[in-house]
Amino acid sequence: MAKPPTRKPKNLSGPKRARQPAAGALPTREQLLAALAEQADIKGKRDLAKVFGIRGDMRRPFKAMLAELEGEGIITRTRKALRRTAALPHVTVLDIPTDADPDDLHAFPAQWNEEEGEKPRVTVLGGRDARVVPAPGDRILARIDAGDGDVPVYTAKAMKILDKPRRGQIGIVRMDEDGARLIPVDRKQKEMRIPLGDLLTAADGDLVEVEVKLSGRLMIPRAKVTSVIGNPMSEGAVSLIAIHNLEIPYRFPESVLREAEEAKEASLKGREDWRDLPLITIDPFDAKDHDDAVYAQPDDHKANPGGHIVTVAIADVAAYVRPGTALDREAYLRGNSVYFPDRVVPMLPERISNELCSLKQGEARAALAVRMVFDAGGHKKSHSFHRILMRSAAKLSYQQTQAAIDGNADDQTGPLLEPILRPLYAAYDAMASARDRRGPLDLDLPERKIVLDAKGMVQDIRIPERLAAHRLIEEMMIAANVAAAETLEQKRSELLYRVHDEPSSEKLQALRDFLGSLNIAVKKSDAVRASDFNGILAQARKAGNIEQVSEMVLRSQAQAVYDRENLGHFGLNLDRYAHFTSPIRRYADLIVHRALIRALGLGDDGLTENEALKLAGIAQHISATERRAMLAERETADRLLAQFLATKIGARFEARISGVTRSGLFVRLLETGADGFIPASTLGQDYYRYAEDQQAMIGDRTGEKFGLGDRVTVRLVEAAPVAGALRFELLSEGVRVNPSPARRNQKRPSRSYGPKGRKKG
């Protein structure tokens, strides 16, 4: 019997039919996604409709389902093709937006192929016990979890905070006969040509942001201007370079300015009325905001003979900058104000910092005050915090206040001398005696102030005199900060400590080695106190080498930071310390204010539970913004001084060696405080080796020694204002010491360090 002919299947073009949903029903989201993942020949919406037999009235809800999946980023459309969005790997790099809510962080993949559709949004998990706590603006390495469902719901746990690459390279445009070139701000980068067609609107001297392209067979780097920032030289705003190079936010968003303008003055509601208490502000003569006021009076209580009552009132910023607002997010992002010689980049808009929160003379202002009782020896017996409405009785400068105490009162300070100023100084004298017994680190290094002229150029460099008036305010602020930490600990409240850890054993050993070369005795134990360093400094003063020793003692210290864990404050020799006294310019102080308000029941605008959970991350973030501000201020001072000295090439200066490395000597000019470098190859006729234990360069043959703190004469060879760099030539001869036999017998490299002879002045 013949077999029946085999029937050939029809050649069906297009995608195959998927498992069908129930008759007349739409496919589920999971069925749609499975079809896209499994069938590569599905090209678009029509193919997908054929797979599931979509007809008639089913078309509209089917299109809506696809639009919903696309809107959620689960599927993506490339030209006309639909496909499932690529999944994130289990470990990847994420960028947290700078405007992300610190209480509800989210992130996006740092690298993403735009053809895969929109970047997936990832929720960043945190918590009180998280080891790594990121913040808005951070780049993190994270472990990714897509959830259990077919539709990924991404969450991430931060594993490490990574350095974030800069937006682009920053530099100054210089026009020459061949066209244009870029002088990079970063002194490690090389100059590049800028094709004239890639200048945008940039002119000579403009600060610009560029992208770098490689051209030709030799892959020569060329710069293309992507943004013209401005001309820092012509505008007298050298600080623009640091602001943009370090990516410091300096323009307030409209939403922040709008909130600031809409803020209303705080009323007496919920506050104690202290407007009749004659609190006064004492600040630099050119201060624009006044966030602290003080008052002192003798304690007439019989149990405290010779005692004092000191009141410190601080602007109530928490009343205006509330958690979760645009003002709060921007203040957190900035972390602190940044102070330049030519401008201030404030943490808060002027409406808040210079108006509503500035304790102006004669105007009612909201404040958070601490009332402290001291005995005759300056020891604090008790304290209490109060939310108040106050009115400053006077706005004084440090110099004005000190002059009055010294017998040169003016029309304003004369009437204040007996009732206000003398009681303040009497209280300070008692507090200062207690401080001296406590023994904080007495490292009084001079700070120079750069004074600019109307064009923004350096007019003068001054070392402001340290007055008793400065120390009075400092001591009272320290006492208020300690009181804040004590109260929050007593209330078992979360807080941000200002911590200064003790020096590491490695730094202590380096200090011992150095001091040993100067025959200064130091105890061998790692259990040191600030008073031990004061003893070292006292020996150095007697021996006449205080500059060298002060520099090394400073280098041995740890960096002060913010932390939710209390490590104490080594430099101040305090067991607990928090920043409370400057909420206008430091976010840490605002957090402490909120914590006090919550712990003491002083209002409904205190620290939130979400903030309390995020304190570790907040501490990391504001410690980083503080370091950024310090770097920006130092870089700007370097550029201004390099610009000031650029006309003095060839001039001689007296200087002191401020650092010693294998590559050469760092020096600081005595008159201006400008820092520069002397390459080791220019030191002299000998071969100089770096002696780390002595912080010195020592000649192999001659034993000529140049050490940390030595006073030397130098000649300026080169100045690079944009980079803030100065190069000097050494004119002085070093101290002669006996080179060790090991050094004398050691074979020197064939190349020579040092010219044929040192030039004489």
PDB file of C-alpha atoms in Angstrom, residues 384-510:
ATOM      1  CA  SER A 384      20.646  75.559  79.010  1.00  0.00           C
ATOM      2  CA  PHE A 385      19.393  76.125  75.457  1.00  0.00           C
ATOM      3  CA  HIS A 386      16.585  78.525  74.497  1.00  0.00           C
ATOM      4  CA  ARG A 387      14.804  79.408  71.266  1.00  0.00           C
ATOM      5  CA  ILE A 388      14.493  83.176  71.382  1.00  0.00           C
ATOM      6  CA  LEU A 389      13.715  86.436  69.656  1.00  0.00           C
ATOM      7  CA  MET A 390      16.583  88.894  70.246  1.00  0.00           C
ATOM      8  CA  ARG A 391      17.698  92.363  69.217  1.00  0.00           C
ATOM      9  CA  SER A 392      21.407  93.116  68.877  1.00  0.00           C
ATOM     10  CA  ALA A 393      22.411  96.138  70.965  1.00  0.00           C
ATOM     11  CA  ALA A 394      25.540  96.892  68.908  1.00  0.00           C
ATOM     12  CA  LYS A 395      27.591  95.820  65.892  1.00  0.00           C
ATOM     13  CA  LEU A 396      31.301  96.076  66.742  1.00  0.00           C
ATOM     14  CA  SER A 397      34.535  95.077  65.041  1.00  0.00           C
ATOM     15  CA  TYR A 398      37.374  93.225  66.758  1.00  0.00           C
ATOM     16  CA  GLN A 399      39.649  96.247  66.519  1.00  0.00           C
ATOM     17  CA  GLN A 400      36.966  98.603  67.841  1.00  0.00           C
ATOM     18  CA  THR A 401      36.236  96.324  70.793  1.00  0.00           C
ATOM     19  CA  GLN A 402      39.893  95.873  71.704  1.00  0.00           C
ATOM     20  CA  ALA A 403      40.588  99.599  71.416  1.00  0.00           C
ATOM     21  CA  ALA A 404      37.819 100.319  73.917  1.00  0.00           C
ATOM     22  CA  ILE A 405      39.252  97.855  76.444  1.00  0.00           C
ATOM     23  CA  ASP A 406      42.725  99.330  75.881  1.00  0.00           C
ATOM     24  CA  GLY A 407      41.473 102.826  76.762  1.00  0.00           C
ATOM     25  CA  ASN A 408      40.594 104.175  73.316  1.00  0.00           C
ATOM     26  CA  ALA A 409      36.813 103.940  73.259  1.00  0.00           C
ATOM     27  CA  ASP A 410      34.890 105.745  70.522  1.00  0.00           C
ATOM     28  CA  ASP A 411      31.411 107.242  70.527  1.00  0.00           C
ATOM     29  CA  GLN A 412      29.813 103.823  70.065  1.00  0.00           C
ATOM     30  CA  THR A 413      31.913 101.751  72.466  1.00  0.00           C
ATOM     31  CA  GLY A 414      32.180 104.363  75.209  1.00  0.00           C
ATOM     32  CA  PRO A 415      28.667 103.814  76.602  1.00  0.00           C
ATOM     33  CA  LEU A 416      29.111 100.007  76.249  1.00  0.00           C
ATOM     34  CA  LEU A 417      32.437  99.763  78.057  1.00  0.00           C
ATOM     35  CA  GLU A 418      31.292  99.278  81.657  1.00  0.00           C
ATOM     36  CA  PRO A 419      27.906  97.549  81.281  1.00  0.00           C
ATOM     37  CA  ILE A 420      28.827  95.156  78.426  1.00  0.00           C
ATOM     38  CA  LEU A 421      32.487  95.008  77.368  1.00  0.00           C
ATOM     39  CA  ARG A 422      34.221  94.749  80.738  1.00  0.00           C
ATOM     40  CA  PRO A 423      31.937  91.906  81.953  1.00  0.00           C
ATOM     41  CA  LEU A 424      32.654  90.087  78.667  1.00  0.00           C
ATOM     42  CA  TYR A 425      36.418  90.366  79.150  1.00  0.00           C
ATOM     43  CA  ALA A 426      36.145  89.370  82.836  1.00  0.00           C
ATOM     44  CA  ALA A 427      34.289  86.195  81.830  1.00  0.00           C
ATOM     45  CA  TYR A 428      36.837  85.546  79.076  1.00  0.00           C
ATOM     46  CA  ASP A 429      39.756  85.893  81.515  1.00  0.00           C
ATOM     47  CA  ALA A 430      38.247  83.160  83.687  1.00  0.00           C
ATOM     48  CA  MET A 431      37.508  80.916  80.670  1.00  0.00           C
ATOM     49  CA  ALA A 432      41.033  81.475  79.319  1.00  0.00           C
ATOM     50  CA  SER A 433      42.594  80.329  82.597  1.00  0.00           C
ATOM     51  CA  ALA A 434      40.556  77.104  82.386  1.00  0.00           C
ATOM     52  CA  ARG A 435      41.626  76.671  78.773  1.00  0.00           C
ATOM     53  CA  ASP A 436      45.281  77.031  79.700  1.00  0.00           C
ATOM     54  CA  ARG A 437      44.905  74.356  82.356  1.00  0.00           C
ATOM     55  CA  ARG A 438      43.166  72.104  79.805  1.00  0.00           C
ATOM     56  CA  GLY A 439      46.150  72.495  77.471  1.00  0.00           C
ATOM     57  CA  PRO A 440      44.863  72.563  73.870  1.00  0.00           C
ATOM     58  CA  LEU A 441      47.431  72.473  71.086  1.00  0.00           C
ATOM     59  CA  ASP A 442      49.102  75.895  71.020  1.00  0.00           C
ATOM     60  CA  LEU A 443      50.097  76.010  67.366  1.00  0.00           C
ATOM     61  CA  ASP A 444      49.655  79.701  66.571  1.00  0.00           C
ATOM     62  CA  LEU A 445      50.706  79.961  62.921  1.00  0.00           C
ATOM     63  CA  PRO A 446      50.229  83.377  61.274  1.00  0.00           C
ATOM     64  CA  GLU A 447      47.539  83.660  58.597  1.00  0.00           C
ATOM     65  CA  ARG A 448      48.055  86.160  55.814  1.00  0.00           C
ATOM     66  CA  LYS A 449      45.241  88.154  54.283  1.00  0.00           C
ATOM     67  CA  ILE A 450      45.392  89.199  50.632  1.00  0.00           C
ATOM     68  CA  VAL A 451      43.984  92.685  50.019  1.00  0.00           C
ATOM     69  CA  LEU A 452      42.830  93.464  46.476  1.00  0.00           C
ATOM     70  CA  ASP A 453      42.485  96.810  44.712  1.00  0.00           C
ATOM     71  CA  ALA A 454      39.468  97.974  42.712  1.00  0.00           C
ATOM     72  CA  LYS A 455      40.656  95.974  39.687  1.00  0.00           C
ATOM     73  CA  GLY A 456      40.937  92.756  41.662  1.00  0.00           C
ATOM     74  CA  MET A 457      44.726  92.792  41.710  1.00  0.00           C
ATOM     75  CA  VAL A 458      46.858  92.239  44.813  1.00  0.00           C
ATOM     76  CA  GLN A 459      47.357  95.518  46.623  1.00  0.00           C
ATOM     77  CA  ASP A 460      48.758  94.290  49.917  1.00  0.00           C
ATOM     78  CA  ILE A 461      49.430  91.150  51.946  1.00  0.00           C
ATOM     79  CA  ARG A 462      48.880  91.537  55.658  1.00  0.00           C
ATOM     80  CA  ILE A 463      49.179  89.399  58.750  1.00  0.00           C
ATOM     81  CA  PRO A 464      46.198  90.541  60.842  1.00  0.00           C
ATOM     82  CA  GLU A 465      47.055  91.141  64.480  1.00  0.00           C
ATOM     83  CA  ARG A 466      45.695  88.528  66.865  1.00  0.00           C
ATOM     84  CA  LEU A 467      43.773  90.439  69.516  1.00  0.00           C
ATOM     85  CA  ALA A 468      42.265  89.395  72.816  1.00  0.00           C
ATOM     86  CA  ALA A 469      38.915  90.246  71.194  1.00  0.00           C
ATOM     87  CA  HIS A 470      39.488  87.435  68.642  1.00  0.00           C
ATOM     88  CA  ARG A 471      40.326  84.966  71.394  1.00  0.00           C
ATOM     89  CA  LEU A 472      37.327  86.047  73.465  1.00  0.00           C
ATOM     90  CA  ILE A 473      34.887  85.189  70.673  1.00  0.00           C
ATOM     91  CA  GLU A 474      36.728  81.947  69.860  1.00  0.00           C
ATOM     92  CA  GLU A 475      36.639  80.779  73.477  1.00  0.00           C
ATOM     93  CA  MET A 476      32.950  81.541  73.886  1.00  0.00           C
ATOM     94  CA  MET A 477      32.124  79.785  70.602  1.00  0.00           C
ATOM     95  CA  ILE A 478      34.103  76.705  71.667  1.00  0.00           C
ATOM     96  CA  ALA A 479      32.200  76.622  74.965  1.00  0.00           C
ATOM     97  CA  ALA A 480      28.868  76.837  73.094  1.00  0.00           C
ATOM     98  CA  ASN A 481      29.921  74.027  70.734  1.00  0.00           C
ATOM     99  CA  VAL A 482      30.830  71.785  73.671  1.00  0.00           C
ATOM    100  CA  ALA A 483      27.501  72.560  75.359  1.00  0.00           C
ATOM    101  CA  ALA A 484      25.628  71.528  72.190  1.00  0.00           C
ATOM    102  CA  ALA A 485      27.438  68.176  72.050  1.00  0.00           C
ATOM    103  CA  GLU A 486      26.858  67.551  75.768  1.00  0.00           C
ATOM    104  CA  THR A 487      23.134  68.301  75.563  1.00  0.00           C
ATOM    105  CA  LEU A 488      22.578  66.053  72.556  1.00  0.00           C
ATOM    106  CA  GLU A 489      24.488  63.214  74.201  1.00  0.00           C
ATOM    107  CA  GLN A 490      22.439  63.620  77.383  1.00  0.00           C
ATOM    108  CA  LYS A 491      19.254  63.451  75.300  1.00  0.00           C
ATOM    109  CA  ARG A 492      20.598  60.390  73.455  1.00  0.00           C
ATOM    110  CA  SER A 493      20.124  62.246  70.206  1.00  0.00           C
ATOM    111  CA  GLU A 494      21.887  61.638  66.928  1.00  0.00           C
ATOM    112  CA  LEU A 495      24.383  64.402  66.109  1.00  0.00           C
ATOM    113  CA  LEU A 496      27.345  65.278  63.957  1.00  0.00           C
ATOM    114  CA  TYR A 497      30.554  65.568  65.939  1.00  0.00           C
ATOM    115  CA  ARG A 498      33.497  67.657  64.853  1.00  0.00           C
ATOM    116  CA  VAL A 499      36.296  65.162  65.404  1.00  0.00           C
ATOM    117  CA  HIS A 500      40.064  65.524  65.334  1.00  0.00           C
ATOM    118  CA  ASP A 501      41.753  62.179  65.810  1.00  0.00           C
ATOM    119  CA  GLU A 502      45.112  61.801  67.494  1.00  0.00           C
ATOM    120  CA  PRO A 503      48.182  61.516  65.244  1.00  0.00           C
ATOM    121  CA  SER A 504      48.912  58.134  63.686  1.00  0.00           C
ATOM    122  CA  SER A 505      51.859  56.105  64.947  1.00  0.00           C
ATOM    123  CA  GLU A 506      53.583  56.544  61.553  1.00  0.00           C
ATOM    124  CA  LYS A 507      53.377  60.340  61.714  1.00  0.00           C
ATOM    125  CA  LEU A 508      54.513  60.330  65.332  1.00  0.00           C
ATOM    126  CA  GLN A 509      57.575  58.258  64.438  1.00  0.00           C
ATOM    127  CA  ALA A 510      58.451  60.631  61.578  1.00  0.00           C
TER     128      ALA A 510
END
